[in-house]
Coordinates of N, CA and C in Angstrom, one line a residue:
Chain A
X19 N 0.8 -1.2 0.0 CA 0.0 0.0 0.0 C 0.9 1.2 0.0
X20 N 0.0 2.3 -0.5 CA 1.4 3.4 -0.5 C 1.4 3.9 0.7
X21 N 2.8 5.0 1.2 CA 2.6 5.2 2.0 C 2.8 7.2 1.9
X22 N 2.2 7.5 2.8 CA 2.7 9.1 3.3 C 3.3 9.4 4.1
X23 N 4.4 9.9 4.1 CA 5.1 10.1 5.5 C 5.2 11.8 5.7
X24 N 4.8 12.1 6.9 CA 5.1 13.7 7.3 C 6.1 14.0 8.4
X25 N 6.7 15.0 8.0 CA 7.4 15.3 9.1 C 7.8 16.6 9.3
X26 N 8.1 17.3 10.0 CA 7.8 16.5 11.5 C 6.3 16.5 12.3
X27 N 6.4 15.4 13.4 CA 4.6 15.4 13.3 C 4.6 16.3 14.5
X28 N 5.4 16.7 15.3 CA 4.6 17.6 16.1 C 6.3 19.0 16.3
X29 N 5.3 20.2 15.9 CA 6.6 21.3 15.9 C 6.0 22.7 16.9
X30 N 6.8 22.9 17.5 CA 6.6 24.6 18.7 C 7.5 25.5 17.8
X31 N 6.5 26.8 17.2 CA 7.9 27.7 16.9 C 7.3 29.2 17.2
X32 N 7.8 30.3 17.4 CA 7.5 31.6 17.9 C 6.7 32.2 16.5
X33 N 6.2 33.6 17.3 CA 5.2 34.1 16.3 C 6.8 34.7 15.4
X34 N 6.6 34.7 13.9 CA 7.2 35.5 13.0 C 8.6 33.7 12.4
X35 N 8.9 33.0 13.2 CA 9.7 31.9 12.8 C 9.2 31.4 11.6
X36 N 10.0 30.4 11.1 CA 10.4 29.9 9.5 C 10.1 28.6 9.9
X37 N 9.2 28.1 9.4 CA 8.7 26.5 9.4 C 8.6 25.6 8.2
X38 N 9.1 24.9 7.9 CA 8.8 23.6 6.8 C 8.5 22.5 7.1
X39 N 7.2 22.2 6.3 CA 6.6 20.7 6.8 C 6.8 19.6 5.4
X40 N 7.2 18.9 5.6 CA 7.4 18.0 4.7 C 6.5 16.9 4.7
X41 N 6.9 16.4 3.2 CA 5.5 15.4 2.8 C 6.3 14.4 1.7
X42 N 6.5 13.0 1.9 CA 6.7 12.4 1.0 C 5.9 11.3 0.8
X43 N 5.2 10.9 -0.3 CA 5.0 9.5 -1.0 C 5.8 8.7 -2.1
X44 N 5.4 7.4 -1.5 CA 6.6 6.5 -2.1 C 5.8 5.7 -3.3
X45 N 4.3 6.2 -4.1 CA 4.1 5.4 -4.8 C 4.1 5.8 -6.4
X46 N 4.5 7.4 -6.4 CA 4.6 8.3 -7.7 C 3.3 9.1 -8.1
X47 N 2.8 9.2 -6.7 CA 1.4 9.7 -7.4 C 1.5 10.9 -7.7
X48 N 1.0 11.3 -8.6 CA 0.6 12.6 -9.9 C 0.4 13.5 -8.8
X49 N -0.7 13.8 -7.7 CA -1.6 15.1 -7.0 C -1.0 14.7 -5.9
X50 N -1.0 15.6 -4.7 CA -0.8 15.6 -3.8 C -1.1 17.2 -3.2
X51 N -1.5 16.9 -1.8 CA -2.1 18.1 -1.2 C -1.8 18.3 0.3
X52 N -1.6 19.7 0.4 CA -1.4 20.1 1.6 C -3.1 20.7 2.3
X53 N -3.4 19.9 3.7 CA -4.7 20.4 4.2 C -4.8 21.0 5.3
X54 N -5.3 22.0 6.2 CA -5.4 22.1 7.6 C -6.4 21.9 8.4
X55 N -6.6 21.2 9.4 CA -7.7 21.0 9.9 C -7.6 21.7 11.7
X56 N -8.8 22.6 11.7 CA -8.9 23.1 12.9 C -10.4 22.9 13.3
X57 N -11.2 22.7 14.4 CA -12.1 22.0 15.2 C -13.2 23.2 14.5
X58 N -13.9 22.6 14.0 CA -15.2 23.4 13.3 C -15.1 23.5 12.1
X59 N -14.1 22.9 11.1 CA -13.6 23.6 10.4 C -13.5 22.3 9.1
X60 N -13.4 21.0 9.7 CA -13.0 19.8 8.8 C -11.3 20.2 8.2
X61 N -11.4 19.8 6.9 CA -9.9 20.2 6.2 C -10.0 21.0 5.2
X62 N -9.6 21.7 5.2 CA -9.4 23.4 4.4 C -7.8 22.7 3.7
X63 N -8.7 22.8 2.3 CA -6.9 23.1 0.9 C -6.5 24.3 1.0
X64 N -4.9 23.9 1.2 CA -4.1 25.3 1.4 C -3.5 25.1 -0.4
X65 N -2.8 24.5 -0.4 CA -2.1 23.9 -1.8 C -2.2 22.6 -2.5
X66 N -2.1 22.5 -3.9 CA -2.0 21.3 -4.4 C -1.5 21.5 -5.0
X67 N -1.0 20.0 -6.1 CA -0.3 20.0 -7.0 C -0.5 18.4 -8.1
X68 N -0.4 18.8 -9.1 CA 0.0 17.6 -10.0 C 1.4 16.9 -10.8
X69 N 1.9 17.6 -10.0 CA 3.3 17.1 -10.3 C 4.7 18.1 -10.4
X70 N 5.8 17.1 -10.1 CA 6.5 17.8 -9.7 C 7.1 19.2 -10.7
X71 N 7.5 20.5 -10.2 CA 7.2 21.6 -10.2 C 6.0 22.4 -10.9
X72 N 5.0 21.7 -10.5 CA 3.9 22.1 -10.6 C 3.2 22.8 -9.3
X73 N 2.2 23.7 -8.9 CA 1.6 24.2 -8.1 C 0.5 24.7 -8.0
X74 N -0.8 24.5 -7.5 CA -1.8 24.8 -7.5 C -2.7 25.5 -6.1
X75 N -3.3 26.4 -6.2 CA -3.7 27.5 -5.0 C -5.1 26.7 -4.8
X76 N -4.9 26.5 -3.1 CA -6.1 26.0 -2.8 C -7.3 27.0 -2.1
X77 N -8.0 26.7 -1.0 CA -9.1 27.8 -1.3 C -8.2 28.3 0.4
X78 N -7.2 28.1 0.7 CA -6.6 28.9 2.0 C -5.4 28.9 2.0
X79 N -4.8 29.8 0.8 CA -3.2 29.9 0.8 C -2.7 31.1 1.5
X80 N -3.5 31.9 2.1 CA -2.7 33.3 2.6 C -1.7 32.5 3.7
X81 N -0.9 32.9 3.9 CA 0.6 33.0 4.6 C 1.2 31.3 4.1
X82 N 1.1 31.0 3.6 CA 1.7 29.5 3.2 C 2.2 29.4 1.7
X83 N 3.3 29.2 1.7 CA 3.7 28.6 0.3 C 4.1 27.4 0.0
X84 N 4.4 27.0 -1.3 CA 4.5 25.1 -1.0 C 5.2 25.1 -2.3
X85 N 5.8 23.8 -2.4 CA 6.8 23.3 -2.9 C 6.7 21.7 -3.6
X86 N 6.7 21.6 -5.0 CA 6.5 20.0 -5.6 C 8.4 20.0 -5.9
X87 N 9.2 19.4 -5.8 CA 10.1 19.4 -5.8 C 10.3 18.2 -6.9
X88 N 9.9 17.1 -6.4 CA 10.1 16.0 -7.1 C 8.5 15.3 -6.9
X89 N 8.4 14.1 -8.2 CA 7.2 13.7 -7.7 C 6.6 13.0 -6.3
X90 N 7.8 12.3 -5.7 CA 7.6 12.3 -4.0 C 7.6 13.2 -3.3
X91 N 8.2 14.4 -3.3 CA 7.9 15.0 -2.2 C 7.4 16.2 -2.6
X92 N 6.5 16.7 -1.2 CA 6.2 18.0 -1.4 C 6.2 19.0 -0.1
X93 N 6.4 20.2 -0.1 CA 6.8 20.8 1.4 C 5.9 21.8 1.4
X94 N 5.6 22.2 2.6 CA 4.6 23.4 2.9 C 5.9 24.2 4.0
X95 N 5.9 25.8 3.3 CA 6.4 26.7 4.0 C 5.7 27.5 4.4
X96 N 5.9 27.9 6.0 CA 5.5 29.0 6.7 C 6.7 29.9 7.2
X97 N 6.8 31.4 6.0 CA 7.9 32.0 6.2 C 8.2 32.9 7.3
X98 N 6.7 33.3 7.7 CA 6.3 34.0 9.2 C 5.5 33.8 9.6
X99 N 5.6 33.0 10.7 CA 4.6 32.4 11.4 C 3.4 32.7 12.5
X100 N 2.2 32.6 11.8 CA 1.5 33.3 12.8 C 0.7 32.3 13.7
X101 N 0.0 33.0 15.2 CA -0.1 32.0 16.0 C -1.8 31.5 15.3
X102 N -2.5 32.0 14.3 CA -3.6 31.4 13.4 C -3.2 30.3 12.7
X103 N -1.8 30.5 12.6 CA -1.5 29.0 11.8 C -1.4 27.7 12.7
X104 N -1.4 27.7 14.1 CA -1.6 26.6 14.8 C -2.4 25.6 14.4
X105 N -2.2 24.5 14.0 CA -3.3 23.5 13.6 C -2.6 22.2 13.3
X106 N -3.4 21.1 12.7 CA -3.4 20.1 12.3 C -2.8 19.9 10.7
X107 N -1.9 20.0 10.6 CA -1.9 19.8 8.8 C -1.9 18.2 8.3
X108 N -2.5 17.9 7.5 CA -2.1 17.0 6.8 C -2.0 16.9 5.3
X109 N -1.0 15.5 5.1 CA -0.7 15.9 3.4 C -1.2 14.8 2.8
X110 N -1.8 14.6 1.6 CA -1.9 13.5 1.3 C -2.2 13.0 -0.6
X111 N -2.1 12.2 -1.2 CA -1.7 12.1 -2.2 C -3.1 11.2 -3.2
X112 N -2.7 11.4 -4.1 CA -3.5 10.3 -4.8 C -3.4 10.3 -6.4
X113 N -4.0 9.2 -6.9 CA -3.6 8.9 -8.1 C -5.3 8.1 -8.3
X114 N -5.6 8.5 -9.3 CA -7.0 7.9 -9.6 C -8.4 8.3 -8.5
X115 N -9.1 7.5 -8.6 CA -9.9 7.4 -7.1 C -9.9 7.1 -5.8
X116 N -8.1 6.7 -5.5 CA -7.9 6.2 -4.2 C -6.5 7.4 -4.4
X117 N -6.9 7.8 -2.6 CA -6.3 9.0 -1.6 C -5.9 8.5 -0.4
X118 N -4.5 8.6 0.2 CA -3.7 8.1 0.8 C -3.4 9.7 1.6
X119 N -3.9 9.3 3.1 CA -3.1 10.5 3.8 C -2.3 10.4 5.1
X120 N -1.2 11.0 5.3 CA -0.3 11.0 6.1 C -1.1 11.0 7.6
X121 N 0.4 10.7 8.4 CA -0.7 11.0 10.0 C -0.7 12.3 10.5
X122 N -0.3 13.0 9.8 CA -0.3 14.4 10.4 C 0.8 14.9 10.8
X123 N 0.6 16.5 11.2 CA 2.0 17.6 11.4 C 0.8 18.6 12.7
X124 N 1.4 18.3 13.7 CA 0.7 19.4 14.6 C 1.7 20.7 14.6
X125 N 0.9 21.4 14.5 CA 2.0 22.6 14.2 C 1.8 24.2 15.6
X126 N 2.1 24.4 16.5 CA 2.3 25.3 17.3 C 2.7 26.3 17.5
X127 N 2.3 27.7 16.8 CA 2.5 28.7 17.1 C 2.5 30.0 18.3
X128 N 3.4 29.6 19.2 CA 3.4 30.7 20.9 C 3.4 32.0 19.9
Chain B
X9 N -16.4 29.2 -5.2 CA -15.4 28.3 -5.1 C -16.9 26.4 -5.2
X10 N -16.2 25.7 -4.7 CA -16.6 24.4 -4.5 C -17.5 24.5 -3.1
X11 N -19.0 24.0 -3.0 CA -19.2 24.2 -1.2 C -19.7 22.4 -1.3
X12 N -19.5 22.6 -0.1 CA -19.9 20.5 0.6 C -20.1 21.1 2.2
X13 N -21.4 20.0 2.2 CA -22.0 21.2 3.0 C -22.7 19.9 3.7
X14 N -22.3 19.5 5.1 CA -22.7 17.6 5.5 C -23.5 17.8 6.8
X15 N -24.7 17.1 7.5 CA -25.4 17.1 8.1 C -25.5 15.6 8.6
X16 N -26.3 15.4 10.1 CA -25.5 16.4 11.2 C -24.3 16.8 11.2
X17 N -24.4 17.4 12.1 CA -22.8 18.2 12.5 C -22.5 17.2 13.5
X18 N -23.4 16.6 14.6 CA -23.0 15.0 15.6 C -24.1 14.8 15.6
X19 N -23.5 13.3 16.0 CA -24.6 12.3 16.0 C -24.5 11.1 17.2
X20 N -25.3 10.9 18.2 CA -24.9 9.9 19.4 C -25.9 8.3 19.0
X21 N -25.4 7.5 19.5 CA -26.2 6.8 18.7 C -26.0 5.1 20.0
X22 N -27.0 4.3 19.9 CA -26.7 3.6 20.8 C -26.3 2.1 19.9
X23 N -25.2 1.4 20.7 CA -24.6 0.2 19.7 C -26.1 -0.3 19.0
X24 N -25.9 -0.6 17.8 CA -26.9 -1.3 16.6 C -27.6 -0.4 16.2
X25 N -27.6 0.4 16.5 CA -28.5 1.5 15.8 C -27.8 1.6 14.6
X26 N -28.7 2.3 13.3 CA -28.5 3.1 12.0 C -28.2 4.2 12.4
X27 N -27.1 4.5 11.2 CA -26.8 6.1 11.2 C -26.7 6.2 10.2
X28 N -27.5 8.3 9.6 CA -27.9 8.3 8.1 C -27.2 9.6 8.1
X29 N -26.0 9.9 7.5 CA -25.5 11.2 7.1 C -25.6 11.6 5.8
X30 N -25.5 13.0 5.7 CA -26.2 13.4 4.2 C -24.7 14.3 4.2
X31 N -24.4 14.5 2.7 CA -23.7 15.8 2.0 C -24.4 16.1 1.1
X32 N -24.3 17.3 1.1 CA -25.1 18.2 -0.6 C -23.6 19.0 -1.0
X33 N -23.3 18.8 -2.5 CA -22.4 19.5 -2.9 C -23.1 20.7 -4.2
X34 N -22.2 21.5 -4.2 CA -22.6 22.6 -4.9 C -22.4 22.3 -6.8
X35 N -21.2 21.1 -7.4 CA -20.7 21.5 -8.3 C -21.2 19.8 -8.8
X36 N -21.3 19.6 -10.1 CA -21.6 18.5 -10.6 C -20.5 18.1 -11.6
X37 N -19.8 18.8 -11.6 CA -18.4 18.3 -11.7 C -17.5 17.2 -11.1
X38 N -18.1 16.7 -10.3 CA -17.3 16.1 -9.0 C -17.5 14.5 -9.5
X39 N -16.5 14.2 -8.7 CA -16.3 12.7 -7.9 C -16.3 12.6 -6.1
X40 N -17.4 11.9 -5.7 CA -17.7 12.2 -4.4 C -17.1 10.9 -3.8
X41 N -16.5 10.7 -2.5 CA -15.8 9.9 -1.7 C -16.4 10.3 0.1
X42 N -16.5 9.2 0.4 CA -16.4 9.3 1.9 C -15.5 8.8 2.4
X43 N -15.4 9.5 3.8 CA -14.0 9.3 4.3 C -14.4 9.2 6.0
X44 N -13.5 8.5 6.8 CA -13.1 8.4 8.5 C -12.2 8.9 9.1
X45 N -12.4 9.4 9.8 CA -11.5 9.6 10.9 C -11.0 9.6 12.2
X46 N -10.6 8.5 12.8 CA -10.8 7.9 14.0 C -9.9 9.1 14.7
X47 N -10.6 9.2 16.4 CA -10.4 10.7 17.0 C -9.4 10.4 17.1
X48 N -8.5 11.7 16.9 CA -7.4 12.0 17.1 C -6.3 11.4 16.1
X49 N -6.8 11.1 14.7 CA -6.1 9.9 14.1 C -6.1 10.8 12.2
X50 N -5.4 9.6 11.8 CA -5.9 10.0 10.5 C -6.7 9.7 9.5
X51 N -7.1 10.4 8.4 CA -8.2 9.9 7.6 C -8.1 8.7 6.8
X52 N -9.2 7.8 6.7 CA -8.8 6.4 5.5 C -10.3 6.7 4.9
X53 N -9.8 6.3 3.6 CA -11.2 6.1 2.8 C -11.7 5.3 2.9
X54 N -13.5 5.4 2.7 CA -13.8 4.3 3.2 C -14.7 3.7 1.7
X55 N -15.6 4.8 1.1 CA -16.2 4.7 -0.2 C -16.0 5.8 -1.2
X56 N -15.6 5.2 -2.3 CA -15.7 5.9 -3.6 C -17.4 6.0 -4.1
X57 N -18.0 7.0 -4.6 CA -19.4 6.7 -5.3 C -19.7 8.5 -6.1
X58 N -19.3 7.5 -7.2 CA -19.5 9.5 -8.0 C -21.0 9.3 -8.2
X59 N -21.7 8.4 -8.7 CA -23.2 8.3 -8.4 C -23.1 6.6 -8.1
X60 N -25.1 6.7 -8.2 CA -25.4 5.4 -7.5 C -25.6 5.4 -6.4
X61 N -25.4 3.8 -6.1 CA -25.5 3.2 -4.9 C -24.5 2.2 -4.7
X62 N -23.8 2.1 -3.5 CA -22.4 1.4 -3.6 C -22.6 1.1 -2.3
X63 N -21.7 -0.5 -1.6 CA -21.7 -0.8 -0.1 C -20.4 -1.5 -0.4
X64 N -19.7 -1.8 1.2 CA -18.9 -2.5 1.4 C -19.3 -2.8 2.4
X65 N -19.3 -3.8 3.4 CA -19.7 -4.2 4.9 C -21.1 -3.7 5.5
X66 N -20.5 -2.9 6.1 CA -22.0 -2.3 7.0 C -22.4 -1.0 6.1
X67 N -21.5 -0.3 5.1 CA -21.5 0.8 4.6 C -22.5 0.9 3.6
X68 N -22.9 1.5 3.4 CA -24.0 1.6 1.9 C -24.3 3.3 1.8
X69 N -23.7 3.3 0.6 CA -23.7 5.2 0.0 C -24.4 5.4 -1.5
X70 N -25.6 6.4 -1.4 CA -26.2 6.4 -2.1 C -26.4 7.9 -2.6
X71 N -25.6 8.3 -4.2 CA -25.3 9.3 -5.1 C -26.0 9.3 -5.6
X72 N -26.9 10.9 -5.7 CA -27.8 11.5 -7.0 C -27.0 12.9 -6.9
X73 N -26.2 12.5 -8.5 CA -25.3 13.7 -8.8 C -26.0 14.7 -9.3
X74 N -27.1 14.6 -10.0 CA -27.6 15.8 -10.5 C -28.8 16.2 -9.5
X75 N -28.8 15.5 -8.3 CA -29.8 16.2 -7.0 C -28.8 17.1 -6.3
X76 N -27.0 16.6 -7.0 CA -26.1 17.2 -6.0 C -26.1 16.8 -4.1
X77 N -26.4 15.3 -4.1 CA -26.7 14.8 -2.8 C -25.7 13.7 -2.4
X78 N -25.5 13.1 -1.6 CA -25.2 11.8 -1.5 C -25.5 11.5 0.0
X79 N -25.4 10.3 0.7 CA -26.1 9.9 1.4 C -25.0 8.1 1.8
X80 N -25.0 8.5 3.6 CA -23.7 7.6 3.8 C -24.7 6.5 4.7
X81 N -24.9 5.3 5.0 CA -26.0 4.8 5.9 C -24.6 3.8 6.6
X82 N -24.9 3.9 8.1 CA -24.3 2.7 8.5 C -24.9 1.9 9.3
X83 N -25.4 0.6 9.1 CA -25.9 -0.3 9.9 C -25.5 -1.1 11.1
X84 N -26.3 -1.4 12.2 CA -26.0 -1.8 13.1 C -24.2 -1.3 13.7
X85 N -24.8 0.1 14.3 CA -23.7 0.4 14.6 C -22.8 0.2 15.6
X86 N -21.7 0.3 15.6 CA -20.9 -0.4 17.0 C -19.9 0.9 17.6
X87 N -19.4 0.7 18.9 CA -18.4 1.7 19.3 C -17.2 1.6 18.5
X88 N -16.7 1.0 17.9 CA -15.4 1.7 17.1 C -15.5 2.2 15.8
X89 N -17.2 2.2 15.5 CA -17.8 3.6 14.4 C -17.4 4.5 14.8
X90 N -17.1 4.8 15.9 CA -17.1 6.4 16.8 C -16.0 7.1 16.1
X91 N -16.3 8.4 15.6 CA -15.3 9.5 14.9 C -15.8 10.1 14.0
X92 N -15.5 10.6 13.0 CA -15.6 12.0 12.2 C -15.7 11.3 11.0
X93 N -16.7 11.3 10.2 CA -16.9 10.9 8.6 C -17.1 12.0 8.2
X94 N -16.3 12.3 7.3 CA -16.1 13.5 6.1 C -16.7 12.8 4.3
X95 N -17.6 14.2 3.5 CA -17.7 13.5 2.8 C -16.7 14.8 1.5
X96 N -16.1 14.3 0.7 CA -15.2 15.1 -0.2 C -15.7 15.1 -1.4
X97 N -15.3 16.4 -2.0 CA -15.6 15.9 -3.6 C -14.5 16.2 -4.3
X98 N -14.3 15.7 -5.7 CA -13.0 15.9 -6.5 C -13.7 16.6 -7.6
X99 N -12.9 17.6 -8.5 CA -13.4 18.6 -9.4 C -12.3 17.8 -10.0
X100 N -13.5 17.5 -11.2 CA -12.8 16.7 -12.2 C -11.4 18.3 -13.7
X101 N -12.4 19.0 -13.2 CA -11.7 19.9 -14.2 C -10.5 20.8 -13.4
X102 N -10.5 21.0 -12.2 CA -9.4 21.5 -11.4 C -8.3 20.8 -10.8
X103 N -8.8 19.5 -10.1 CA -8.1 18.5 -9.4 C -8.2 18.7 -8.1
X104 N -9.1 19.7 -8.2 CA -9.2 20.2 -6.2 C -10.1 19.6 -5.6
X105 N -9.6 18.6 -4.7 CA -10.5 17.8 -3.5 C -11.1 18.5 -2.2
X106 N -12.2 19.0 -2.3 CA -12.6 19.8 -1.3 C -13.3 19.1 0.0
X107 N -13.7 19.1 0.8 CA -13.9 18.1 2.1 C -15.0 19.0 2.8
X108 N -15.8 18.4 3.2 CA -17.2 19.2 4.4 C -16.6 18.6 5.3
X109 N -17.6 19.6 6.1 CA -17.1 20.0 7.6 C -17.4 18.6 8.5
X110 N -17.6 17.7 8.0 CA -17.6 16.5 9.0 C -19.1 16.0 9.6
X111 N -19.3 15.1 10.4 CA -20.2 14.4 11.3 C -19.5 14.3 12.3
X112 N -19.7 14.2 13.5 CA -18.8 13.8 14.6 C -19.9 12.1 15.2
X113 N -19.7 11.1 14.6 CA -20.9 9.9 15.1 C -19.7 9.7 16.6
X114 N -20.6 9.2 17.5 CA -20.2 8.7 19.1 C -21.3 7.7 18.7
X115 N -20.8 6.5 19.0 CA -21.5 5.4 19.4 C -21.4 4.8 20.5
X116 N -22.9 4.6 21.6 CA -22.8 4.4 22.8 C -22.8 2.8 22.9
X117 N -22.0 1.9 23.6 CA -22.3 0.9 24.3 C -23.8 0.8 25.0

């Protein structure tokens, strides 16, 4: 089965710090997405993509940029971090009708 | 933009009982999927159904894409139902997977 790997899963960083969340799949899939999930909220698309250096604006990109590097990996940057960005990210990939998602990146903004 | 818009918002339910959650999506462009998510955990799919009617196990999900509806039934429910079913859709002309705001089911012993 494929897999998602995120890292790191759980991060503390000050208001205005430089954060990167990483995302790799090991099965080549084409799409892959960055999501945030906060309580009321389900998962909100920040970014997607269909391939590597490809990028696509999801419906919550203010302060987040992202990165297809290759077709395994993809990274979500927070260049100044605000403490609204606190949340749940997850990344997750797919190819066809089946979607494969990582365990998550808790992310903590003091 | 894309709206998915899922009802209840929770649901308590006592073991064996049915549980009937609904999504309405805005775009008929889509491919709709249901999905779980055990508390605190991460999501696994559970059904694919761009229309129709589709089951696997206890599951049975029934799409009317041009009502813009779908409809997730779980039978004889048990406590490790318990968590968050999301239903998504995929925009076939964008590639953007967009997700409603969830169910929260608790199933009581």
């Amino acid at each position: 089965e494929a897999a998602v790997t995120q890292s790191p899963r759980n991060k503390v960083t000050v208001t205005g710090g430089n954060v990167t969340l990483s995302c790799r799949q090991t099965n080549s899939h084409n799409y892959m997405y960055w999501y945030r999930q906060d309580t009321g909220h389900g998962l909100r698309l920040i970014h997607y993509s269909y391939g590597a250096g490809n990028l696509q604006i999801g419906d919550v990109p203010d302060g987040y940029k992202a990165t297809r590097t290759t077709q395994e990996d993809f990274f979500l940057l927070l260049e100044l971090a605000s403490p609204s960005q606190t949340s749940l990210y997850f990344c997750a990939s797919s190819v066809g009708n089946t979607l494969y998602f990582g365990e998550g990146s808790r992310l903590i903004v003091v | 933009g894309q709206q998915v818009q899922q009802s209840p918002a929770s649901l308590v339910l006592q073991e064996g009982e049915n549980a009937e959650l609904q999504c309405n999506f805005s775009s008929t462009a889509t491919r709709l999927q249901w999905f779980y998510q055990r508390p605190g955990g991460s999501l696994v799919s559970l059904l694919y159904n761009p229309s129709g009617t589709k089951h696997t196990g206890r599951l049975t999900s029934t799409t009317v894409t041009k009502e813009r509806r779908s409809s997730l039934h779980i039978s004889s429910s048990q406590t490790t139902d318990s968590g968050t079913y999301f239903c998504a859709i995929y925009n076939t002309n964008t590639g953007k997977l967009t997700f409603g705001d969830g169910t929260v089911l608790t199933v009581k012993p």
